[in-house]
Amino acid sequence: MTVEIRVPALGESLTTATVARWLKNSGDYVQHDETIVELETDKVSVEVTAPSAGRLEDCVAVGTEVEIGGLLGAVDETAEAPAAAARAPVAEAPAAPPVPEPVASLACVTPPAPEAPKPISLAPAPKLSSHEARERRVPMSRLRQTIARNLKAAQNTAAILTTFNEIDMSAAKALRAEYKDEFEKKHDGARLGFMSFFARAVVGALKDYPAINAQIEGDEIVYREFVNLGIAVGTERGLVVPVLHDADQMSFAELERRIADYGKRARTGGLKLEELSHGTFSITNGGIFGSLLSTPILNTPQSGILGMHAIQDRPVVRDGQIVIRPMMYVALSYDHRIVDGREAVSFLVRIKQLVEDPRRLLLDL
C-alpha cells in the first residue's frame, strides 16, 4: 500500500510553501514520524514527517512551490526494511548522505548517474571577465524575500523618524552583578540580562505613551491595552522577530526565560507561526554585534521600535566632574503619522529614567 505525503496546515494567512530540502534520498527506507523534508514559508520553516514506515518515492523537486494539502511524495508500505534498519533503532541509524548540488531538478535526492565522456570541442571557450569568474549566484529564500519586501514597504508606507538618547548603565550593571547568581539559582537557570531591564522599561513607558503601542488601520487608530513585545533575532536564514505575548504580565524571570528560548529556537528554525505574529512594539539589539549607533526600521504595522547598542566606557559629566561611565546609545524609530515628536522624545527619556534607576521598575514608578 502506498501512503501519500501531503503539505500540512501552515498556519493563519499562509497558503503555500517551498520545498527547501529533503533529509532522505529517493528510495530510502524511512520510519514512521521520521522527519524527511523541510518546507520554507514566508515566516518559518516547517518539518514534515513520514506518515508511515516504508520506501520513499515520487517526491517533488527541491525549490517547488506547493500548496496546503498538495502532494509532496509517497511512502511504499509494502517495501521491506533493510536488514540493518530492522535490527537497529531509529536513533542509531546512519545519517542520510548529504544532498548533492544542484537539487532543484531531482526527485528527492536521486544519486546522478556518471556522465559519459564528452567529445573534445575545438571551438574556443567563451572568455569570462575576471569578475564574472569570481561571482556566485544564489536564489533568495522565501524568508529573505519577505524581509526585503516588508522592510521596503515600511519605508514606503510609514513616515519613519528616529530620535536618540544615551543611557548610563552603571546602576543596571551593578544590580545585575550583585544578584545574577542568586537570580539564576532561584529561577531555575534563568539568567539576568539587560534585555529584561529594557523589556520592562518599554512596558512601563508604553503605558505612559500609548500611541507608540498603537497602529493605523484605514482612517482609525487602534490603541492596545496590552503589550505584545517583539524581540528581533538575527539567524543564518535572516532576521526574525518572535513575540512575547502579554509581556506586560511577565516577571523579570519569565521575560528572560522566554527571550532565551525564542533566541535558541529562532536559530534552529523551531519557532511556531503564532510566536511570530501580532506584535505591537519591537526591540532590536545591534549592540551584541558591536553596533554603536543605528536607525532601526519599523516592523510594520507597528508604530515604534527601540534600538539598543553596545555599552562603552565614555567620559561624562556628573556633578561638575568628568567621570568614566558605561554608556549605551539608544534609538527610537517611530511612525510620525501617529506619534508626535514630543511623545517619541518623552518615551525615550522615560526608558532612560527607568533603566538608569532600576528601582523604578520594581516599584512601578
mmCIF file of C-alpha atoms in Angstrom:
data_model
loop_
_atom_site.group_PDB
_atom_site.id
_atom_site.type_symbol
_atom_site.label_atom_id
_atom_site.label_comp_id
_atom_site.label_asym_id
_atom_site.label_seq_id
_atom_site.Cartn_x
_atom_site.Cartn_y
_atom_site.Cartn_z
ATOM 1 C CA MET A 1 0.000 0.000 0.000
ATOM 2 C CA THR A 2 1.251 3.490 -0.871
ATOM 3 C CA VAL A 3 0.637 6.356 1.567
ATOM 4 C CA GLU A 4 0.761 9.920 0.249
ATOM 5 C CA ILE A 5 2.852 12.658 1.870
ATOM 6 C CA ARG A 6 0.985 15.968 1.773
ATOM 7 C CA VAL A 7 1.680 19.561 2.834
ATOM 8 C CA PRO A 8 0.300 20.121 6.364
ATOM 9 C CA ALA A 9 -1.600 23.194 7.549
ATOM 10 C CA LEU A 10 0.905 26.028 7.771
ATOM 11 C CA GLY A 11 -0.932 28.486 9.981
ATOM 12 C CA GLU A 12 -3.097 31.550 9.616
ATOM 13 C CA SER A 13 -2.615 33.543 6.371
ATOM 14 C CA LEU A 14 -0.125 31.056 4.874
ATOM 15 C CA THR A 15 -1.318 29.026 1.894
ATOM 16 C CA THR A 16 1.905 27.998 0.118
ATOM 17 C CA ALA A 17 5.429 26.865 0.932
ATOM 18 C CA THR A 18 8.614 25.991 -0.920
ATOM 19 C CA VAL A 19 10.347 22.609 -0.691
ATOM 20 C CA ALA A 20 13.622 23.657 0.952
ATOM 21 C CA ARG A 21 15.429 20.329 1.266
ATOM 22 C CA TRP A 22 14.905 16.601 1.571
ATOM 23 C CA LEU A 23 16.549 14.888 4.515
ATOM 24 C CA LYS A 24 16.245 11.442 2.917
ATOM 25 C CA ASN A 25 17.201 10.115 -0.523
ATOM 26 C CA SER A 26 14.759 8.795 -3.067
ATOM 27 C CA GLY A 27 14.405 5.074 -2.446
ATOM 28 C CA ASP A 28 15.499 5.286 1.201
ATOM 29 C CA TYR A 29 13.590 3.340 3.798
ATOM 30 C CA VAL A 30 12.058 5.746 6.349
ATOM 31 C CA GLN A 31 10.496 5.193 9.742
ATOM 32 C CA HIS A 32 7.067 6.361 10.876
ATOM 33 C CA ASP A 33 7.201 10.001 12.134
ATOM 34 C CA GLU A 34 10.800 10.422 10.944
ATOM 35 C CA THR A 35 11.485 13.939 9.628
ATOM 36 C CA ILE A 36 12.008 13.650 5.884
ATOM 37 C CA VAL A 37 11.570 17.098 4.319
ATOM 38 C CA GLU A 38 11.736 20.777 5.266
ATOM 39 C CA LEU A 39 9.353 23.365 3.822
ATOM 40 C CA GLU A 40 10.078 27.090 3.885
ATOM 41 C CA THR A 41 7.312 29.672 4.214
ATOM 42 C CA ASP A 42 7.404 33.448 4.334
ATOM 43 C CA LYS A 43 7.896 33.312 8.100
ATOM 44 C CA VAL A 44 9.029 29.923 9.394
ATOM 45 C CA SER A 45 10.439 26.576 8.348
ATOM 46 C CA VAL A 46 8.132 23.566 8.674
ATOM 47 C CA GLU A 47 9.290 19.980 9.112
ATOM 48 C CA VAL A 48 7.222 17.194 7.560
ATOM 49 C CA THR A 49 7.437 13.653 8.902
ATOM 50 C CA ALA A 50 6.804 10.302 7.249
ATOM 51 C CA PRO A 51 3.149 9.204 7.646
ATOM 52 C CA SER A 52 4.268 5.565 7.929
ATOM 53 C CA ALA A 53 7.289 3.322 7.551
ATOM 54 C CA GLY A 54 8.361 2.288 4.061
ATOM 55 C CA ARG A 55 10.328 3.311 0.970
ATOM 56 C CA LEU A 56 10.330 6.996 -0.002
ATOM 57 C CA GLU A 57 9.382 7.677 -3.618
ATOM 58 C CA ASP A 58 7.740 10.061 -6.134
ATOM 59 C CA CYS A 59 8.957 13.210 -4.356
ATOM 60 C CA VAL A 60 8.599 16.705 -5.759
ATOM 61 C CA ALA A 61 11.746 18.643 -6.605
ATOM 62 C CA VAL A 62 13.535 20.972 -4.242
ATOM 63 C CA GLY A 63 12.512 24.558 -4.981
ATOM 64 C CA THR A 64 8.949 23.599 -5.942
ATOM 65 C CA GLU A 65 6.183 25.817 -4.561
ATOM 66 C CA VAL A 66 3.430 23.703 -3.013
ATOM 67 C CA GLU A 67 0.007 24.499 -1.553
ATOM 68 C CA ILE A 68 -1.588 23.280 1.664
ATOM 69 C CA GLY A 69 -2.714 19.710 1.070
ATOM 70 C CA GLY A 70 -0.508 19.433 -2.015
ATOM 71 C CA LEU A 71 1.292 16.185 -2.779
ATOM 72 C CA LEU A 72 4.945 16.008 -1.710
ATOM 73 C CA GLY A 73 5.636 12.348 -2.368
ATOM 74 C CA ALA A 74 4.693 8.899 -1.124
ATOM 75 C CA VAL A 75 5.785 6.058 1.124
ATOM 76 C CA ASP A 76 5.508 2.469 -0.131
ATOM 77 C CA GLU A 77 4.494 0.484 2.954
ATOM 78 C CA THR A 78 4.949 -2.835 1.164
ATOM 79 C CA ALA A 79 8.701 -2.313 0.836
ATOM 80 C CA GLU A 80 10.763 -4.438 3.186
ATOM 81 C CA ALA A 81 13.021 -2.712 5.651
ATOM 82 C CA PRO A 82 16.758 -3.242 5.106
ATOM 83 C CA ALA A 83 18.246 -5.759 7.497
ATOM 84 C CA ALA A 84 20.281 -3.130 9.350
ATOM 85 C CA ALA A 85 17.246 -0.886 9.732
ATOM 86 C CA ALA A 86 15.135 -3.773 11.008
ATOM 87 C CA ARG A 87 17.685 -4.645 13.739
ATOM 88 C CA ALA A 88 18.775 -1.180 14.839
ATOM 89 C CA PRO A 89 16.626 1.508 16.479
ATOM 90 C CA VAL A 90 15.973 4.696 14.504
ATOM 91 C CA ALA A 91 18.279 6.790 16.688
ATOM 92 C CA GLU A 92 21.252 4.615 15.722
ATOM 93 C CA ALA A 93 20.558 4.547 12.002
ATOM 94 C CA PRO A 94 23.287 6.135 9.880
ATOM 95 C CA ALA A 95 22.742 9.749 8.902
ATOM 96 C CA ALA A 96 21.394 10.431 5.439
ATOM 97 C CA PRO A 97 24.079 11.287 2.871
ATOM 98 C CA PRO A 98 24.495 14.972 2.083
ATOM 99 C CA VAL A 99 22.209 16.462 -0.561
ATOM 100 C CA PRO A 100 24.078 16.828 -3.859
ATOM 101 C CA GLU A 101 24.014 20.187 -5.611
ATOM 102 C CA PRO A 102 22.120 21.254 -7.586
ATOM 103 C CA VAL A 103 18.934 19.547 -6.404
ATOM 104 C CA ALA A 104 16.167 21.617 -7.980
ATOM 105 C CA SER A 105 15.538 19.169 -10.830
ATOM 106 C CA LEU A 106 15.814 15.950 -8.796
ATOM 107 C CA ALA A 107 13.029 13.918 -7.222
ATOM 108 C CA CYS A 108 14.148 13.938 -3.581
ATOM 109 C CA VAL A 109 17.888 13.273 -3.864
ATOM 110 C CA THR A 110 18.344 10.619 -6.529
ATOM 111 C CA PRO A 111 22.083 9.952 -6.997
ATOM 112 C CA PRO A 112 23.061 11.140 -10.510
ATOM 113 C CA ALA A 113 24.376 8.606 -12.984
ATOM 114 C CA PRO A 114 28.018 9.042 -14.117
ATOM 115 C CA GLU A 115 28.318 11.146 -17.234
ATOM 116 C CA ALA A 116 29.684 9.672 -20.431
ATOM 117 C CA PRO A 117 32.971 11.208 -21.657
ATOM 118 C CA LYS A 118 32.292 14.239 -23.807
ATOM 119 C CA PRO A 119 33.986 14.678 -27.189
ATOM 120 C CA ILE A 120 36.715 17.272 -27.316
ATOM 121 C CA SER A 121 35.454 20.523 -28.785
ATOM 122 C CA LEU A 122 37.753 22.588 -30.946
ATOM 123 C CA ALA A 123 35.602 25.715 -30.578
ATOM 124 C CA PRO A 124 37.242 28.368 -28.401
ATOM 125 C CA ALA A 125 35.735 28.632 -24.909
ATOM 126 C CA PRO A 126 33.926 31.895 -24.171
ATOM 127 C CA LYS A 127 36.059 34.356 -22.274
ATOM 128 C CA LEU A 128 34.807 35.453 -18.861
ATOM 129 C CA SER A 129 35.789 38.659 -17.213
ATOM 130 C CA SER A 130 37.780 38.318 -14.008
ATOM 131 C CA HIS A 131 34.717 39.499 -12.066
ATOM 132 C CA GLU A 132 32.278 37.043 -13.669
ATOM 133 C CA ALA A 133 34.600 34.141 -12.957
ATOM 134 C CA ARG A 134 34.500 35.011 -9.250
ATOM 135 C CA GLU A 135 30.765 35.577 -8.888
ATOM 136 C CA ARG A 136 28.297 33.172 -7.303
ATOM 137 C CA ARG A 137 24.522 33.433 -7.749
ATOM 138 C CA VAL A 138 22.198 32.017 -5.086
ATOM 139 C CA PRO A 139 18.377 32.255 -5.197
ATOM 140 C CA MET A 140 16.866 34.332 -2.386
ATOM 141 C CA SER A 141 14.993 32.248 0.168
ATOM 142 C CA ARG A 142 11.322 32.978 0.740
ATOM 143 C CA LEU A 143 12.160 34.378 4.162
ATOM 144 C CA ARG A 144 14.770 36.736 2.714
ATOM 145 C CA GLN A 145 12.333 37.856 0.003
ATOM 146 C CA THR A 146 9.698 38.539 2.673
ATOM 147 C CA ILE A 147 12.169 40.502 4.800
ATOM 148 C CA ALA A 148 13.157 42.619 1.800
ATOM 149 C CA ARG A 149 9.542 43.213 0.803
ATOM 150 C CA ASN A 150 8.401 44.141 4.326
ATOM 151 C CA LEU A 151 11.295 46.495 5.039
ATOM 152 C CA LYS A 152 10.776 48.340 1.772
ATOM 153 C CA ALA A 153 7.037 48.500 2.409
ATOM 154 C CA ALA A 154 7.727 50.049 5.823
ATOM 155 C CA GLN A 155 9.799 52.800 4.209
ATOM 156 C CA ASN A 156 7.176 53.385 1.529
ATOM 157 C CA THR A 157 4.208 53.451 3.919
ATOM 158 C CA ALA A 158 5.220 54.893 7.286
ATOM 159 C CA ALA A 159 6.658 58.340 7.970
ATOM 160 C CA ILE A 160 9.688 56.958 9.825
ATOM 161 C CA LEU A 161 11.664 59.270 12.073
ATOM 162 C CA THR A 162 14.325 58.368 14.655
ATOM 163 C CA THR A 163 15.220 60.050 17.927
ATOM 164 C CA PHE A 164 18.263 59.243 20.083
ATOM 165 C CA ASN A 165 19.394 59.336 23.687
ATOM 166 C CA GLU A 166 22.068 57.732 25.836
ATOM 167 C CA ILE A 167 21.760 55.692 29.000
ATOM 168 C CA ASP A 168 24.184 55.349 31.894
ATOM 169 C CA MET A 169 24.197 51.593 32.543
ATOM 170 C CA SER A 170 26.068 51.840 35.881
ATOM 171 C CA ALA A 171 23.095 51.027 38.135
ATOM 172 C CA ALA A 172 21.800 48.228 35.919
ATOM 173 C CA LYS A 173 25.273 46.671 35.696
ATOM 174 C CA ALA A 174 25.751 46.898 39.469
ATOM 175 C CA LEU A 175 22.331 45.357 40.172
ATOM 176 C CA ARG A 176 22.979 42.546 37.699
ATOM 177 C CA ALA A 177 26.441 41.832 39.114
ATOM 178 C CA GLU A 178 25.097 41.692 42.682
ATOM 179 C CA TYR A 179 22.088 39.457 42.058
ATOM 180 C CA LYS A 180 22.730 37.449 38.866
ATOM 181 C CA ASP A 181 23.923 34.283 40.667
ATOM 182 C CA GLU A 182 21.091 34.360 43.195
ATOM 183 C CA PHE A 183 18.601 35.148 40.433
ATOM 184 C CA GLU A 184 19.776 32.210 38.317
ATOM 185 C CA LYS A 185 19.635 29.828 41.272
ATOM 186 C CA LYS A 186 16.154 30.908 42.358
ATOM 187 C CA HIS A 187 14.638 30.891 38.873
ATOM 188 C CA ASP A 188 15.846 27.519 37.573
ATOM 189 C CA GLY A 189 18.773 28.728 35.490
ATOM 190 C CA ALA A 190 17.183 31.865 34.043
ATOM 191 C CA ARG A 191 19.985 34.382 33.522
ATOM 192 C CA LEU A 192 19.567 38.017 34.439
ATOM 193 C CA GLY A 193 20.450 40.028 31.326
ATOM 194 C CA PHE A 194 19.978 43.603 30.223
ATOM 195 C CA MET A 195 17.222 42.747 27.740
ATOM 196 C CA SER A 196 14.755 42.133 30.571
ATOM 197 C CA PHE A 197 15.546 45.592 32.017
ATOM 198 C CA PHE A 198 14.726 47.195 28.678
ATOM 199 C CA ALA A 199 11.669 44.992 28.141
ATOM 200 C CA ARG A 200 10.220 46.066 31.498
ATOM 201 C CA ALA A 201 11.165 49.678 30.804
ATOM 202 C CA VAL A 202 9.376 49.539 27.422
ATOM 203 C CA VAL A 203 6.248 48.114 29.038
ATOM 204 C CA GLY A 204 6.228 50.927 31.594
ATOM 205 C CA ALA A 205 6.878 53.654 29.030
ATOM 206 C CA LEU A 206 4.179 52.375 26.658
ATOM 207 C CA LYS A 207 1.609 52.775 29.435
ATOM 208 C CA ASP A 208 2.505 56.472 29.595
ATOM 209 C CA TYR A 209 2.630 56.940 25.805
ATOM 210 C CA PRO A 210 0.014 54.544 24.335
ATOM 211 C CA ALA A 211 0.211 55.954 20.784
ATOM 212 C CA ILE A 212 3.581 54.221 20.385
ATOM 213 C CA ASN A 213 1.845 50.900 21.112
ATOM 214 C CA ALA A 214 -0.976 51.654 18.648
ATOM 215 C CA GLN A 215 -1.306 51.299 14.889
ATOM 216 C CA ILE A 216 -3.186 52.858 11.993
ATOM 217 C CA GLU A 217 -5.935 50.833 10.304
ATOM 218 C CA GLY A 218 -7.601 52.753 7.497
ATOM 219 C CA ASP A 219 -8.713 56.064 8.960
ATOM 220 C CA GLU A 220 -8.724 54.763 12.545
ATOM 221 C CA ILE A 221 -6.109 54.441 15.281
ATOM 222 C CA VAL A 222 -6.205 51.147 17.185
ATOM 223 C CA TYR A 223 -4.997 51.506 20.790
ATOM 224 C CA ARG A 224 -3.992 48.401 22.772
ATOM 225 C CA GLU A 225 -4.320 47.784 26.492
ATOM 226 C CA PHE A 226 -1.695 45.043 26.292
ATOM 227 C CA VAL A 227 1.891 44.789 25.082
ATOM 228 C CA ASN A 228 2.998 42.085 22.640
ATOM 229 C CA LEU A 229 6.733 42.697 22.572
ATOM 230 C CA GLY A 230 8.774 41.571 19.566
ATOM 231 C CA ILE A 231 12.449 40.715 20.114
ATOM 232 C CA ALA A 232 14.492 40.801 16.886
ATOM 233 C CA VAL A 233 16.813 37.806 16.429
ATOM 234 C CA GLY A 234 19.407 37.501 13.672
ATOM 235 C CA THR A 235 19.738 33.995 12.199
ATOM 236 C CA GLU A 236 21.520 32.409 9.243
ATOM 237 C CA ARG A 237 18.178 32.402 7.403
ATOM 238 C CA GLY A 238 17.584 36.097 8.110
ATOM 239 C CA LEU A 239 16.002 38.358 10.709
ATOM 240 C CA VAL A 240 13.002 37.023 12.639
ATOM 241 C CA VAL A 241 11.018 38.771 15.373
ATOM 242 C CA PRO A 242 9.401 36.346 17.850
ATOM 243 C CA VAL A 243 6.752 37.973 20.025
ATOM 244 C CA LEU A 244 6.349 37.916 23.810
ATOM 245 C CA HIS A 245 2.570 37.978 24.013
ATOM 246 C CA ASP A 246 1.261 39.914 27.029
ATOM 247 C CA ALA A 247 4.771 40.916 28.041
ATOM 248 C CA ASP A 248 3.209 43.442 30.412
ATOM 249 C CA GLN A 249 2.097 40.496 32.575
ATOM 250 C CA MET A 250 5.541 38.856 32.765
ATOM 251 C CA SER A 251 8.112 38.953 35.552
ATOM 252 C CA PHE A 252 11.831 39.517 35.025
ATOM 253 C CA ALA A 253 12.418 35.763 35.254
ATOM 254 C CA GLU A 254 9.743 34.845 32.719
ATOM 255 C CA LEU A 255 10.951 37.508 30.313
ATOM 256 C CA GLU A 256 14.493 36.140 30.494
ATOM 257 C CA ARG A 257 13.357 32.522 30.053
ATOM 258 C CA ARG A 258 11.145 33.327 27.073
ATOM 259 C CA ILE A 259 13.753 35.537 25.380
ATOM 260 C CA ALA A 260 16.430 32.850 25.759
ATOM 261 C CA ASP A 261 14.077 30.156 24.466
ATOM 262 C CA TYR A 262 12.992 32.236 21.460
ATOM 263 C CA GLY A 263 16.595 33.053 20.574
ATOM 264 C CA LYS A 264 17.592 29.395 20.645
ATOM 265 C CA ARG A 265 14.622 28.176 18.597
ATOM 266 C CA ALA A 266 14.904 31.051 16.126
ATOM 267 C CA ARG A 267 18.400 29.874 15.193
ATOM 268 C CA THR A 268 17.315 26.243 14.792
ATOM 269 C CA GLY A 269 14.135 27.048 12.845
ATOM 270 C CA GLY A 270 11.878 25.808 15.646
ATOM 271 C CA LEU A 271 9.585 28.811 16.066
ATOM 272 C CA LYS A 272 5.854 28.430 15.508
ATOM 273 C CA LEU A 273 3.911 30.827 13.326
ATOM 274 C CA GLU A 274 1.812 32.147 16.218
ATOM 275 C CA GLU A 275 5.042 33.057 18.033
ATOM 276 C CA LEU A 276 5.912 35.452 15.198
ATOM 277 C CA SER A 277 2.535 37.176 14.932
ATOM 278 C CA HIS A 278 0.573 40.067 16.452
ATOM 279 C CA GLY A 279 3.447 42.115 17.864
ATOM 280 C CA THR A 280 2.667 45.693 18.947
ATOM 281 C CA PHE A 281 6.194 47.034 19.586
ATOM 282 C CA SER A 282 9.703 45.665 18.960
ATOM 283 C CA ILE A 283 13.213 45.803 20.398
ATOM 284 C CA THR A 284 16.373 45.162 18.396
ATOM 285 C CA ASN A 285 19.845 44.900 19.931
ATOM 286 C CA GLY A 286 22.597 45.663 17.450
ATOM 287 C CA GLY A 287 24.981 46.020 20.361
ATOM 288 C CA ILE A 288 25.551 42.265 20.514
ATOM 289 C CA PHE A 289 27.240 42.596 17.117
ATOM 290 C CA GLY A 290 29.201 45.699 18.141
ATOM 291 C CA SER A 291 26.917 48.411 16.737
ATOM 292 C CA LEU A 292 27.415 51.765 18.441
ATOM 293 C CA LEU A 293 24.516 53.601 16.785
ATOM 294 C CA SER A 294 21.824 52.791 14.225
ATOM 295 C CA THR A 295 18.381 53.810 12.961
ATOM 296 C CA PRO A 296 16.146 50.713 13.185
ATOM 297 C CA ILE A 297 13.358 50.234 10.633
ATOM 298 C CA LEU A 298 9.784 49.757 11.812
ATOM 299 C CA ASN A 299 8.294 46.292 11.864
ATOM 300 C CA THR A 300 5.034 47.417 10.248
ATOM 301 C CA PRO A 301 2.207 47.813 11.075
ATOM 302 C CA GLN A 302 3.824 48.608 14.432
ATOM 303 C CA SER A 303 4.426 52.272 15.198
ATOM 304 C CA GLY A 304 7.663 52.020 17.176
ATOM 305 C CA ILE A 305 10.896 50.062 17.574
ATOM 306 C CA LEU A 306 13.648 50.533 20.176
ATOM 307 C CA GLY A 307 17.264 50.047 19.129
ATOM 308 C CA MET A 308 19.803 49.029 21.786
ATOM 309 C CA HIS A 309 23.537 49.322 21.141
ATOM 310 C CA ALA A 310 26.944 48.421 22.534
ATOM 311 C CA ILE A 311 27.902 49.517 26.047
ATOM 312 C CA GLN A 312 31.109 51.560 26.038
ATOM 313 C CA ASP A 313 33.015 53.324 28.781
ATOM 314 C CA ARG A 314 32.913 57.043 27.957
ATOM 315 C CA PRO A 315 33.727 60.262 29.797
ATOM 316 C CA VAL A 316 30.608 62.053 31.053
ATOM 317 C CA VAL A 317 29.996 64.934 33.424
ATOM 318 C CA ARG A 318 28.457 64.152 36.818
ATOM 319 C CA ASP A 319 28.116 66.878 39.464
ATOM 320 C CA GLY A 320 30.588 69.054 37.602
ATOM 321 C CA GLN A 321 33.205 66.283 37.419
ATOM 322 C CA ILE A 322 34.342 64.272 34.392
ATOM 323 C CA VAL A 323 33.932 60.582 35.177
ATOM 324 C CA ILE A 324 34.036 57.354 33.158
ATOM 325 C CA ARG A 325 30.715 55.542 32.925
ATOM 326 C CA PRO A 326 29.374 52.564 30.895
ATOM 327 C CA MET A 327 27.134 54.298 28.358
ATOM 328 C CA MET A 328 24.707 52.989 25.736
ATOM 329 C CA TYR A 329 23.159 54.919 22.885
ATOM 330 C CA VAL A 330 19.500 54.064 22.317
ATOM 331 C CA ALA A 331 17.309 54.910 19.345
ATOM 332 C CA LEU A 332 13.558 55.020 18.863
ATOM 333 C CA SER A 333 12.240 54.848 15.317
ATOM 334 C CA TYR A 334 8.564 55.750 15.135
ATOM 335 C CA ASP A 335 5.762 56.386 12.682
ATOM 336 C CA HIS A 336 5.342 60.167 12.630
ATOM 337 C CA ARG A 337 1.834 59.765 11.211
ATOM 338 C CA ILE A 338 0.598 58.592 14.601
ATOM 339 C CA VAL A 339 3.366 59.558 17.064
ATOM 340 C CA ASP A 340 4.342 63.186 17.622
ATOM 341 C CA GLY A 341 7.943 64.180 18.233
ATOM 342 C CA ARG A 342 7.163 65.245 21.794
ATOM 343 C CA GLU A 343 5.757 61.801 22.595
ATOM 344 C CA ALA A 344 8.683 59.994 20.988
ATOM 345 C CA VAL A 345 11.325 62.027 22.814
ATOM 346 C CA SER A 346 9.445 61.732 26.121
ATOM 347 C CA PHE A 347 9.090 57.982 25.651
ATOM 348 C CA LEU A 348 12.845 57.568 25.190
ATOM 349 C CA VAL A 349 13.564 59.811 28.188
ATOM 350 C CA ARG A 350 11.241 57.570 30.213
ATOM 351 C CA ILE A 351 13.204 54.500 29.103
ATOM 352 C CA LYS A 352 16.386 56.277 30.198
ATOM 353 C CA GLN A 353 14.929 57.079 33.632
ATOM 354 C CA LEU A 354 13.766 53.516 34.254
ATOM 355 C CA VAL A 355 16.988 51.790 33.200
ATOM 356 C CA GLU A 356 19.274 54.271 34.967
ATOM 357 C CA ASP A 357 17.316 53.734 38.194
ATOM 358 C CA PRO A 358 16.083 50.095 38.111
ATOM 359 C CA ARG A 359 14.311 50.578 41.446
ATOM 360 C CA ARG A 360 11.626 52.412 39.483
ATOM 361 C CA LEU A 361 10.973 49.208 37.554
ATOM 362 C CA LEU A 362 10.407 47.251 40.740
ATOM 363 C CA LEU A 363 8.251 49.941 42.363
ATOM 364 C CA ASP A 364 6.336 50.821 39.142
ATOM 365 C CA LEU A 365 7.323 54.493 39.432
#
